[in-house]
CSV table of C-alpha atoms and ligand atoms in Angstrom, one decimal:
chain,number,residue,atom,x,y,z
A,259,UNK,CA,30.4,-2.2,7.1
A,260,UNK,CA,34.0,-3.7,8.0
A,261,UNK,CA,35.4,0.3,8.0
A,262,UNK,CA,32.3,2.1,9.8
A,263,UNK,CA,31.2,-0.7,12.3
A,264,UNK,CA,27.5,0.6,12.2
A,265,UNK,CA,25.3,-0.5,15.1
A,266,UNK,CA,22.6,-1.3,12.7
A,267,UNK,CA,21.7,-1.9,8.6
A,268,UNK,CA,18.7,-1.0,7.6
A,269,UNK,CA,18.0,-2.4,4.0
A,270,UNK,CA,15.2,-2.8,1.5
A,271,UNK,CA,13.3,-6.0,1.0
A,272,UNK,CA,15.3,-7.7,-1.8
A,273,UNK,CA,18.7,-7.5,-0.7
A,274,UNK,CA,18.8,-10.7,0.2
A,275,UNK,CA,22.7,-11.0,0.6
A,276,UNK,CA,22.9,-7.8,3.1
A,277,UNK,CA,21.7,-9.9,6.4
A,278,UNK,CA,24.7,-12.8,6.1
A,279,UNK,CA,27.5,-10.4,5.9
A,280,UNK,CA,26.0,-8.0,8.7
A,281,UNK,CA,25.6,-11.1,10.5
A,282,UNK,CA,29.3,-11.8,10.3
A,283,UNK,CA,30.1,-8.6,11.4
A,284,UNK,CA,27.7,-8.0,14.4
A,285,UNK,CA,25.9,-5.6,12.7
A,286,UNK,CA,22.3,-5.7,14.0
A,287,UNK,CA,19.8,-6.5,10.7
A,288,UNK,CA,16.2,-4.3,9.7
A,289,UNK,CA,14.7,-4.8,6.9
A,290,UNK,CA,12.6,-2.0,5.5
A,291,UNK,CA,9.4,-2.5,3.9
A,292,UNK,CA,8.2,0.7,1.7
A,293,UNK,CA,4.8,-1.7,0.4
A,294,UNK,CA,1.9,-1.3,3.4
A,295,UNK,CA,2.0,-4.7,5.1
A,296,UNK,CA,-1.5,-6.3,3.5
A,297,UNK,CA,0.3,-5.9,-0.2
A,298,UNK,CA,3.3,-7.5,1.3
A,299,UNK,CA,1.5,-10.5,3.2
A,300,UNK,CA,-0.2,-11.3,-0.3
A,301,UNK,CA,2.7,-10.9,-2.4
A,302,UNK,CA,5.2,-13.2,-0.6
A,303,UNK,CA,3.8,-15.1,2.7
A,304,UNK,CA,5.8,-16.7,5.2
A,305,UNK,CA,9.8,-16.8,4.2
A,306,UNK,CA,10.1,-20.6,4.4
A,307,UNK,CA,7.6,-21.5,2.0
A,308,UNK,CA,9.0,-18.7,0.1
A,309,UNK,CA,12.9,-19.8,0.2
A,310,UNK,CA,11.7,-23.1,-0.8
A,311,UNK,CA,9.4,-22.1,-4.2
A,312,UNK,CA,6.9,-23.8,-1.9
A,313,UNK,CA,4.1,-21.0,-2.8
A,314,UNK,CA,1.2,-23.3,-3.6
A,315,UNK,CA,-0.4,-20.5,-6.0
A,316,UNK,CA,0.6,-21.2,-9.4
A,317,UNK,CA,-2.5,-20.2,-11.6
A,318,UNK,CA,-4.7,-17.0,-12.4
A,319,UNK,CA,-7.1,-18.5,-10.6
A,320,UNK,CA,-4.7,-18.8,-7.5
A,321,UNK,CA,-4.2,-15.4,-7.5
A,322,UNK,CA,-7.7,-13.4,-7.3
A,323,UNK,CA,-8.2,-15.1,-4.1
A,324,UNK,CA,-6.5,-14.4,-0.9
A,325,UNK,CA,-3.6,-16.0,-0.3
A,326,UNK,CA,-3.7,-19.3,2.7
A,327,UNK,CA,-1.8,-17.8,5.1
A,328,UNK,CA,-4.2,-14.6,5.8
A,329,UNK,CA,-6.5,-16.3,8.2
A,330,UNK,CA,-9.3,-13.6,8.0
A,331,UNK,CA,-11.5,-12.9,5.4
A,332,UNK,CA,-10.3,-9.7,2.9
A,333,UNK,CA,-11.6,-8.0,-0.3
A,334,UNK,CA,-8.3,-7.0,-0.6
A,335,UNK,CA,-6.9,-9.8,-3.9
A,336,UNK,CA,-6.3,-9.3,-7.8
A,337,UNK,CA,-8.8,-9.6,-10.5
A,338,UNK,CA,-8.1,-11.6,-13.3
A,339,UNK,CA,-6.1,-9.2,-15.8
A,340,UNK,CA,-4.1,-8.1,-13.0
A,341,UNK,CA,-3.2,-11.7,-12.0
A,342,UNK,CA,-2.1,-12.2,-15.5
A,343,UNK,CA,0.4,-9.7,-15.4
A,344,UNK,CA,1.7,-10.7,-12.0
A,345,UNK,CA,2.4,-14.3,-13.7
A,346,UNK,CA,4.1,-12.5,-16.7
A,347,UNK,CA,6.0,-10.0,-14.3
A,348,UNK,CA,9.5,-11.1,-15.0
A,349,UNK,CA,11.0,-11.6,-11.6
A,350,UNK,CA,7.8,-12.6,-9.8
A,351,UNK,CA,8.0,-15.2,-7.2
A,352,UNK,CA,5.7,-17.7,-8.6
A,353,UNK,CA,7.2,-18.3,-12.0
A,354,UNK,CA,9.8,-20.3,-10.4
A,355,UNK,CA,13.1,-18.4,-12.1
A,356,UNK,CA,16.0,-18.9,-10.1
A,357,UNK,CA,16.5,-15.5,-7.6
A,358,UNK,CA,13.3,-14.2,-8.2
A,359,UNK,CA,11.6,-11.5,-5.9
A,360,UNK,CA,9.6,-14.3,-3.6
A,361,UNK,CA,13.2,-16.3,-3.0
A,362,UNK,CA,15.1,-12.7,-2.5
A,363,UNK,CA,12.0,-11.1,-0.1
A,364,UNK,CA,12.2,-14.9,1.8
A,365,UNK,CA,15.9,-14.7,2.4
A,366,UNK,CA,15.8,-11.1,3.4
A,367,UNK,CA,13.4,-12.0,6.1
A,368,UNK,CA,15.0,-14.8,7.3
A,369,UNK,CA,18.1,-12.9,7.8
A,370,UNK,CA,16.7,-9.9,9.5
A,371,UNK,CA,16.2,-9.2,13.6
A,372,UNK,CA,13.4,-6.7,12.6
A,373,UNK,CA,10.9,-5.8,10.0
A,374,UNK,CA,10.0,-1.8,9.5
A,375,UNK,CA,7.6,-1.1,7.4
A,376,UNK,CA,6.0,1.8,6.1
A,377,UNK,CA,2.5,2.1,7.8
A,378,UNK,CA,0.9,2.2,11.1
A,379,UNK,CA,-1.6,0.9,13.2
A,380,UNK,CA,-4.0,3.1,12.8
A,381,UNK,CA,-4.5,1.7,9.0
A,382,UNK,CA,-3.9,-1.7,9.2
A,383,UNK,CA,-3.4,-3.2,12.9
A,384,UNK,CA,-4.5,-6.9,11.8
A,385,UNK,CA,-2.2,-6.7,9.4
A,386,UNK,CA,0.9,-5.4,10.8
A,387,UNK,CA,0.5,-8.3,13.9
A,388,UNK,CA,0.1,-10.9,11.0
A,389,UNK,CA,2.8,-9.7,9.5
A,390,UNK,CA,4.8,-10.4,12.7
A,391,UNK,CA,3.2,-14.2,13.4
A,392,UNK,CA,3.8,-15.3,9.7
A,393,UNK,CA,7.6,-14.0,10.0
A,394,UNK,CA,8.0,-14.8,13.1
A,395,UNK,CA,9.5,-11.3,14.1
A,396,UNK,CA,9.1,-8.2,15.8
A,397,UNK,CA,7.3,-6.0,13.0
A,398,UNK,CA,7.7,-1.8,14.0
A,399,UNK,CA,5.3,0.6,11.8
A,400,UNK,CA,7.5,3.4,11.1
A,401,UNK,CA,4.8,5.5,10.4
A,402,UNK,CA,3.9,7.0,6.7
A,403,UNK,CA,7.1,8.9,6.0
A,404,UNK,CA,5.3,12.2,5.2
A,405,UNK,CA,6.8,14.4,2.8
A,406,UNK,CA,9.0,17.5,3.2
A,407,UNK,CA,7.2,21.3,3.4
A,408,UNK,CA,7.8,23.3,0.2
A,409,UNK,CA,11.2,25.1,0.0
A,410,UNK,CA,10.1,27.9,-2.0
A,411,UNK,CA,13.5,28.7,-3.1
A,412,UNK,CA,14.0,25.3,-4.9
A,413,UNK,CA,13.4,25.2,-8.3
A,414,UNK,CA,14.2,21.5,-8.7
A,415,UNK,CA,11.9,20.1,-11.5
A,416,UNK,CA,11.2,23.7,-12.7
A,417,UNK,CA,9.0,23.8,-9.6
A,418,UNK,CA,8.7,27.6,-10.0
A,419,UNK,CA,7.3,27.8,-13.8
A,420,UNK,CA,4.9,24.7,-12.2
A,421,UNK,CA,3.7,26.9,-9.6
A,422,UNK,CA,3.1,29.8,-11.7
A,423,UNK,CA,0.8,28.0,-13.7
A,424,UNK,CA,-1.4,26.1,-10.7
A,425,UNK,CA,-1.3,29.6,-9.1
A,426,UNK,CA,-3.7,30.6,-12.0
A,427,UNK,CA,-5.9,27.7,-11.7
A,428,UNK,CA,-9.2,27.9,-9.4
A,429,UNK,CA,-9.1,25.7,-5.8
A,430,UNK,CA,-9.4,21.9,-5.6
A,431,UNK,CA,-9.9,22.2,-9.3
A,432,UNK,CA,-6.6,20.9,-10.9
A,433,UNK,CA,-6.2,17.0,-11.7
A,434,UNK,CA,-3.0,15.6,-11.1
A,435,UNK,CA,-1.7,12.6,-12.9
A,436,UNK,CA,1.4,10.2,-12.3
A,437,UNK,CA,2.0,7.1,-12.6
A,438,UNK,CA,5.6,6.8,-10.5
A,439,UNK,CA,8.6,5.4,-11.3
A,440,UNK,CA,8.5,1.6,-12.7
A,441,UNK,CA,5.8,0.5,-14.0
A,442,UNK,CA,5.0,1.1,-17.8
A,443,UNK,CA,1.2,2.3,-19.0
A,444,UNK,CA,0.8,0.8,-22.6
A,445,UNK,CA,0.3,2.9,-25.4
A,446,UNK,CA,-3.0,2.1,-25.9
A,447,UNK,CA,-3.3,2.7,-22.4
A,448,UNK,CA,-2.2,6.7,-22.6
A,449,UNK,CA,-4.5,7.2,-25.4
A,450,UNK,CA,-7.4,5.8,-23.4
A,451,UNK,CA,-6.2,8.4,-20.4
A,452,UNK,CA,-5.0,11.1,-22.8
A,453,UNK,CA,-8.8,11.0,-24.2
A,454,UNK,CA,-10.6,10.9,-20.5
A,455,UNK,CA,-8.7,14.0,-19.5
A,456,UNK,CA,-10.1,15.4,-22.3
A,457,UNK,CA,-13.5,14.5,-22.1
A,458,UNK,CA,-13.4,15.7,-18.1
A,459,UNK,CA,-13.0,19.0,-19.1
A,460,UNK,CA,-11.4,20.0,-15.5
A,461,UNK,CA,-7.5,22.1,-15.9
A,462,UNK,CA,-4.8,18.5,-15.3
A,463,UNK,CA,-1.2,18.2,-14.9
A,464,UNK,CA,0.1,15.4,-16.4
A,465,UNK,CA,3.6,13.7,-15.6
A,466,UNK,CA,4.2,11.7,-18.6
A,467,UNK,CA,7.6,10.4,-17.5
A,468,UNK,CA,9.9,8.9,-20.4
A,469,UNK,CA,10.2,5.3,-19.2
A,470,UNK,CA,6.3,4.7,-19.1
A,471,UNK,CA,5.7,6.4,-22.4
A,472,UNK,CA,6.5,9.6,-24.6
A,473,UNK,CA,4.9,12.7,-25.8
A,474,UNK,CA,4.6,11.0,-29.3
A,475,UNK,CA,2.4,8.5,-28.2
A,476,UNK,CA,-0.4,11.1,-27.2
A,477,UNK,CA,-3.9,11.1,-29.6
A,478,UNK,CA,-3.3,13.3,-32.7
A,479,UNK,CA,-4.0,16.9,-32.3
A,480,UNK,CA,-3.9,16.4,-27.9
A,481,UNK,CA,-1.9,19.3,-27.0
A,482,UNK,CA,-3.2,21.6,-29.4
A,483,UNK,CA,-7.2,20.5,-28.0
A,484,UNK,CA,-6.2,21.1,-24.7
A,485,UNK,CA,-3.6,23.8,-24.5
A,486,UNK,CA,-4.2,26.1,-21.6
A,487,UNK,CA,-6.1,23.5,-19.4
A,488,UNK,CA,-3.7,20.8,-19.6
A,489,UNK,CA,0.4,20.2,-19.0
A,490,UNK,CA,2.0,17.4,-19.7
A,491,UNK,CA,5.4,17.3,-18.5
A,492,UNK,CA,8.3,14.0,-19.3
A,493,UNK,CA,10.9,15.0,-16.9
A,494,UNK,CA,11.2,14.9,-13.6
A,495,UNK,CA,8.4,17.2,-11.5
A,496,UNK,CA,8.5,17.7,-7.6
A,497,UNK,CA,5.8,15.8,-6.8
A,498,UNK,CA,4.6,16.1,-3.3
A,499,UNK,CA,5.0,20.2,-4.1
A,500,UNK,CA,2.2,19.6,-6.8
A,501,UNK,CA,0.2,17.6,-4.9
A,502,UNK,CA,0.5,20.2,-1.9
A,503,UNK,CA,-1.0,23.3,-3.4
A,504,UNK,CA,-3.9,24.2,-2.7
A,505,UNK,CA,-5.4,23.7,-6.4
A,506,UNK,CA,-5.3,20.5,-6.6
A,507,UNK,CA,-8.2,18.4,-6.3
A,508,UNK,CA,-7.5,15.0,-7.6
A,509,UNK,CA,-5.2,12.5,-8.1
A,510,UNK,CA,-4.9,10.1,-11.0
A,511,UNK,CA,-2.8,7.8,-9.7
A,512,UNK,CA,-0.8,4.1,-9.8
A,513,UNK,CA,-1.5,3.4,-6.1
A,514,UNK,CA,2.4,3.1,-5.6
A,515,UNK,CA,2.1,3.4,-2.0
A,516,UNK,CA,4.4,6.3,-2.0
A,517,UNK,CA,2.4,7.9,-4.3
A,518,UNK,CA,-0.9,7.2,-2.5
A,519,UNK,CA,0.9,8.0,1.0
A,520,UNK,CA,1.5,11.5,0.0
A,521,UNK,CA,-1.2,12.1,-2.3
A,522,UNK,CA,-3.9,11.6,1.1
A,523,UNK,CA,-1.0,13.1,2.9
A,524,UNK,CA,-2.6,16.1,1.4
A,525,UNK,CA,-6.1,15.2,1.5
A,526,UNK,CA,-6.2,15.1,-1.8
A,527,UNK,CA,-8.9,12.1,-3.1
A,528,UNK,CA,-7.7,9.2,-5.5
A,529,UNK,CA,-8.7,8.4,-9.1
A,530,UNK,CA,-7.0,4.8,-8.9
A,531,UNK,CA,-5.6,3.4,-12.1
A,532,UNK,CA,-3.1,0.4,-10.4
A,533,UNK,CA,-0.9,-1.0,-13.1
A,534,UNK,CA,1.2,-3.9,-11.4
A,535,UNK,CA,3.1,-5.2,-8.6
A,536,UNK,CA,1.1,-4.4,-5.2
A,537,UNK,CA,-0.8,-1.6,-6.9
A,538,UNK,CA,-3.8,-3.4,-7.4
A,539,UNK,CA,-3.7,-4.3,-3.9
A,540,UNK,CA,-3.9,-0.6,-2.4
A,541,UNK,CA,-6.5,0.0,-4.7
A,542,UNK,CA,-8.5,-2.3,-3.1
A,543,UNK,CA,-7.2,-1.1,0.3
A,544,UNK,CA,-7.8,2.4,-0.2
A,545,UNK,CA,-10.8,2.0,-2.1
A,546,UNK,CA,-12.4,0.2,0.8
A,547,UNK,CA,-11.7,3.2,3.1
A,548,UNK,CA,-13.5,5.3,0.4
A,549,UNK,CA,-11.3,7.5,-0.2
A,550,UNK,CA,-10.8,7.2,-3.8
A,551,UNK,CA,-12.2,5.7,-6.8
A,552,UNK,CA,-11.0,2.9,-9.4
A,553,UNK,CA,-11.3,3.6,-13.2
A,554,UNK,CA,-13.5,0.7,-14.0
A,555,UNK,CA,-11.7,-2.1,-16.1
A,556,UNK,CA,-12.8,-4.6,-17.8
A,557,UNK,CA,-12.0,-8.3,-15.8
A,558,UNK,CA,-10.6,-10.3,-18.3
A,559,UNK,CA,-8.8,-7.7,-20.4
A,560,UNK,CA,-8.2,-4.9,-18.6
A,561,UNK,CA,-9.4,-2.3,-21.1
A,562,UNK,CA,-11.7,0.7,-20.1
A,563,UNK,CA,-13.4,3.4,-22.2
A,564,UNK,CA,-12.3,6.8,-22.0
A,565,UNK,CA,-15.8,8.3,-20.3
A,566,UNK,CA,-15.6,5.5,-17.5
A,567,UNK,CA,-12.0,7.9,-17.0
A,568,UNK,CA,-13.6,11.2,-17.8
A,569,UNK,CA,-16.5,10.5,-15.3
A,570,UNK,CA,-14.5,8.2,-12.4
A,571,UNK,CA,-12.2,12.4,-12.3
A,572,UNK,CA,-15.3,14.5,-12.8
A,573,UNK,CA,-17.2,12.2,-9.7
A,574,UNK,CA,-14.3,12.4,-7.2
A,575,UNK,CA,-13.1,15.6,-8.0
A,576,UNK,CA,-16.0,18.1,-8.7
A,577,UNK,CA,-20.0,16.2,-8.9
A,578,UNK,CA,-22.2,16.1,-5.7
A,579,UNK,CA,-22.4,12.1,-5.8
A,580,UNK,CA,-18.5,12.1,-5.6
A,581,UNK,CA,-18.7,14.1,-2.0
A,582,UNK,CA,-17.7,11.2,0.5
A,583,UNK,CA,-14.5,10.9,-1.0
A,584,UNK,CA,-13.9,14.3,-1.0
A,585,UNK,CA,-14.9,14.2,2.8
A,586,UNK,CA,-13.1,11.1,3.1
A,587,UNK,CA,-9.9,11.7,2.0
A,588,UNK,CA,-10.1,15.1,4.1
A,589,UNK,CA,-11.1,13.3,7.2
A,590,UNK,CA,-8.4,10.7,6.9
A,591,UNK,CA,-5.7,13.6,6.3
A,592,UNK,CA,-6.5,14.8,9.7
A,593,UNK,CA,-6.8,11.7,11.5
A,594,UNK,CA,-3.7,9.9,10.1
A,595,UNK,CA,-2.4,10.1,6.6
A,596,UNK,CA,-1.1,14.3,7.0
A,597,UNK,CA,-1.4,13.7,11.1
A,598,UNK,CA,2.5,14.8,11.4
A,599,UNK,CA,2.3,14.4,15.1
A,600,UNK,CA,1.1,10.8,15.3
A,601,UNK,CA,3.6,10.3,12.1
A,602,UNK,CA,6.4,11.5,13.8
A,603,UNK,CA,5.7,9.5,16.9
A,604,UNK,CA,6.3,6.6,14.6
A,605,UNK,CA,9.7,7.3,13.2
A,606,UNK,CA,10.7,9.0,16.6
A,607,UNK,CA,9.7,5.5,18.0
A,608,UNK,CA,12.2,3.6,15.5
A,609,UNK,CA,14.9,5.7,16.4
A,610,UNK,CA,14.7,5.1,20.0
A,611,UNK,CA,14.6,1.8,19.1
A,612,UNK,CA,17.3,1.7,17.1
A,613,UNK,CA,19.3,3.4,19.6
A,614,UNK,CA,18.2,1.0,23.1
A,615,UNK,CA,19.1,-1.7,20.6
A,616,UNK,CA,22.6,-1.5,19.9
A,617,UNK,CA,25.0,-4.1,18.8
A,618,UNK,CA,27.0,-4.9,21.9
A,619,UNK,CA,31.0,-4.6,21.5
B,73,LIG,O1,8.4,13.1,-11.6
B,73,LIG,C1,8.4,12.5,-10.6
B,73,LIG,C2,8.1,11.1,-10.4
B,73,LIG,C3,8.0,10.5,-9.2
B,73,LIG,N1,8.3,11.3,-8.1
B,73,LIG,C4,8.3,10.6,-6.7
B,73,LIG,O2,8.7,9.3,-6.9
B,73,LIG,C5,8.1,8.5,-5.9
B,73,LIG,C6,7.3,7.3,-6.6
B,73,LIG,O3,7.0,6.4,-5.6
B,73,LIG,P1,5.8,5.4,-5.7
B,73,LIG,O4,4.5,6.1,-5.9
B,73,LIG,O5,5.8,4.5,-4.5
B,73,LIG,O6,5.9,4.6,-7.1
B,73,LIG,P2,7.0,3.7,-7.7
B,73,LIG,O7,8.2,4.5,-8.0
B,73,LIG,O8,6.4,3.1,-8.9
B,73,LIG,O9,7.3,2.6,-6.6
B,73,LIG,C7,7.6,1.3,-6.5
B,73,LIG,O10,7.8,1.1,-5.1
B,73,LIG,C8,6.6,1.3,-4.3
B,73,LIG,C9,6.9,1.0,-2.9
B,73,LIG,O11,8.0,1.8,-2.5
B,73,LIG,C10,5.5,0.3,-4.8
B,73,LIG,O12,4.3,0.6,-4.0
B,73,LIG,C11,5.2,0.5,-6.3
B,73,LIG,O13,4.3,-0.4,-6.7
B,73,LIG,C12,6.5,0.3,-7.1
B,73,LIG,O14,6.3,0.6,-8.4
B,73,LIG,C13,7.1,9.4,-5.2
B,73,LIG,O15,7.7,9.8,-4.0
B,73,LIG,C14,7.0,10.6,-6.1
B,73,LIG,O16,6.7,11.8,-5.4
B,73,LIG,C15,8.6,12.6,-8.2
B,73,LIG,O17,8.8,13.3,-7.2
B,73,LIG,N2,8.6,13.2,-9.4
């Protein structure tokens, strides 16, 4: 910052030590939110009471109810296995270790002119202005960040062999599964899935990335039972290229919100299977816009049968009953999540922004 005496840093919500040393050096301060703003409002609330471990939620219980500072009623909270893993998540703000996410997302705030944020107000207007009154800040929706068009002539992730193989697969017929980039899905958990996307019978491509499980943890006999309808991949696959053609017709999903954003970017509906952090909490989001459809869990445990997975993909991707979120996720691609014009007014808008606000010399 000292060499290239930017006008502005634009940082990401835990980097808590950015906004002092800009400070210093006259560099104007936006933080960048990638969560929508209700997960962020429920995860960490106003930045004093978060600086100060004052967060007066410290049991399950606590947690599957909306937070006190969201002065409206929601349906958007955690149920009770999902609670339990935020209190186990090992840098969560409530726990009370030194640094942890709630302290580092406080002092970020505090230190910042601006928040950005990846949403608009087309999707969550109350929010966004809560956002702003609990932070005390201007808050600017930079829009939904929508993906890049296919470059044909990049083969990153083997995206050529990929597209051979949904080439031969009939339209809106192919589910897609993915569970991003952090969160881990037990063992148990992939067997549960792995048997589901069996059961479904539909053609799936599976991204079974290293970090959130191996091949070897699939049922005995998997790949052999459903070789020639099913892929499942452990490295690295272009995802918004898969979820762009046109024979996709579901995806099975974390709810990271980058994942979700791109996934309806494309119209394509949600099978929601939210693991941790403010998954749960677009689940809930989304799945109150009806445009996609929770595997059913059990409250207390979490665990869920592999037909309540075979049917939650067979309703939202092929049955009659499972039409509205077909029509749904279809509509809501054209009005906002794959609108690129009212998308790019957004980012356009932080740009100018950016540029009217300059730090003065
Ligand atoms: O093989 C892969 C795997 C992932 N991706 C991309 O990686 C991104 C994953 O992002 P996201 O869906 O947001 O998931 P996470 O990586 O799990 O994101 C973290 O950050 C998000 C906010 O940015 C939160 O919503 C999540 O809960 C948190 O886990 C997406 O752009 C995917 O297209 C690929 O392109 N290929």
């Amino acid at each position: 910052m000292e060499s290239s005496k930017p006008d502005w840093i634009v940082y990401d919500i835990l980097h808590h030590w950015v906004p002092p040393i800009a400070e210093k050096l006259g560099v104007r301060r936006a933080m960048f939110c990638t969560l929508n703003a209700a997960s962020i409002i429920i995860i960490s609330g106003p930045a004093s009471i978060m600086i100060h471990g004052r967060d007066p939620r410290k049991t399950v219980e606590d947690l599957i109810e909306p937070p006190p500072w969201v002065p409206f009623e929601t349906e958007i909270v955690y149920r009770l296995f999902e609670a339990r893993r935020i209190m186990e998540y090992p840098t969560a703000g409530i726990n009370g270790a030194e640094l942890n996410d709630n302290y580092r997302t406080g002092m970020t705030y505090f230190g910042s002119e601006v928040i950005a944020i990846r949403t608009c107000m087309e999707l969550e207007p109350e929010w966004i202005q809560l956002l702003s009154k609990l932070q005390g800040r201007p808050v600017i929706p930079i829009g939904l960040l929508l993906p890049s068009p296919v470059d044909e002539a990049d083969d990153e992730g083997s995206w050529l062999d990929i597209k051979e193989w949904l080439d031969r697969q009939r339209v809106k017929s192919v589910v897609y599964v993915a569970f991003g980039t952090e969160v881990t899905v037990s063992d148990e958990e992939i067997q549960g899935l792995a048997h589901g996307l069996e059961l479904c019978g539909l053609p799936f491509f599976w991204t079974l990335r290293k970090r959130t499980g191996a091949s070897v943890f699939l049922p005995d006999g998997f790949k052999e039972r459903v070789k020639g309808r099913g892929v499942v991949r452990t490295e690295w696959v272009p995802q918004t290229y898969i979820l762009g053609h046109a024979s996709v017709g579901g995806f099975v999903t974390h709810c990271g919100w980058g994942s979700a954003v791109e996934g309806l970017s494309f119209g394509v509906p949600l099978i929601m299977f939210p693991c941790n952090l403010d998954q749960p909490l677009v689940a809930r989001f989304l799945g109150g816009m009806s445009i996609g459809l929770e595997i059913s869990r059990n409250d207390q445990d979490g665990s869920f049968t592999s037909a309540s997975v075979a049917d939650t993909i067979r309703l939202v991707v092929v049955e009659e009953e499972g039409k509205i979120y077909r029509d749904n996720a279809a509509s809501q691609q054209k009005k906002v999540f794959g609108n690129k014009r009212l998308q790019d007014q957004y980012a356009d808008g932080f740009i100018e922004f950016l540029e009217n606000n300059r730090a003065e010399m």
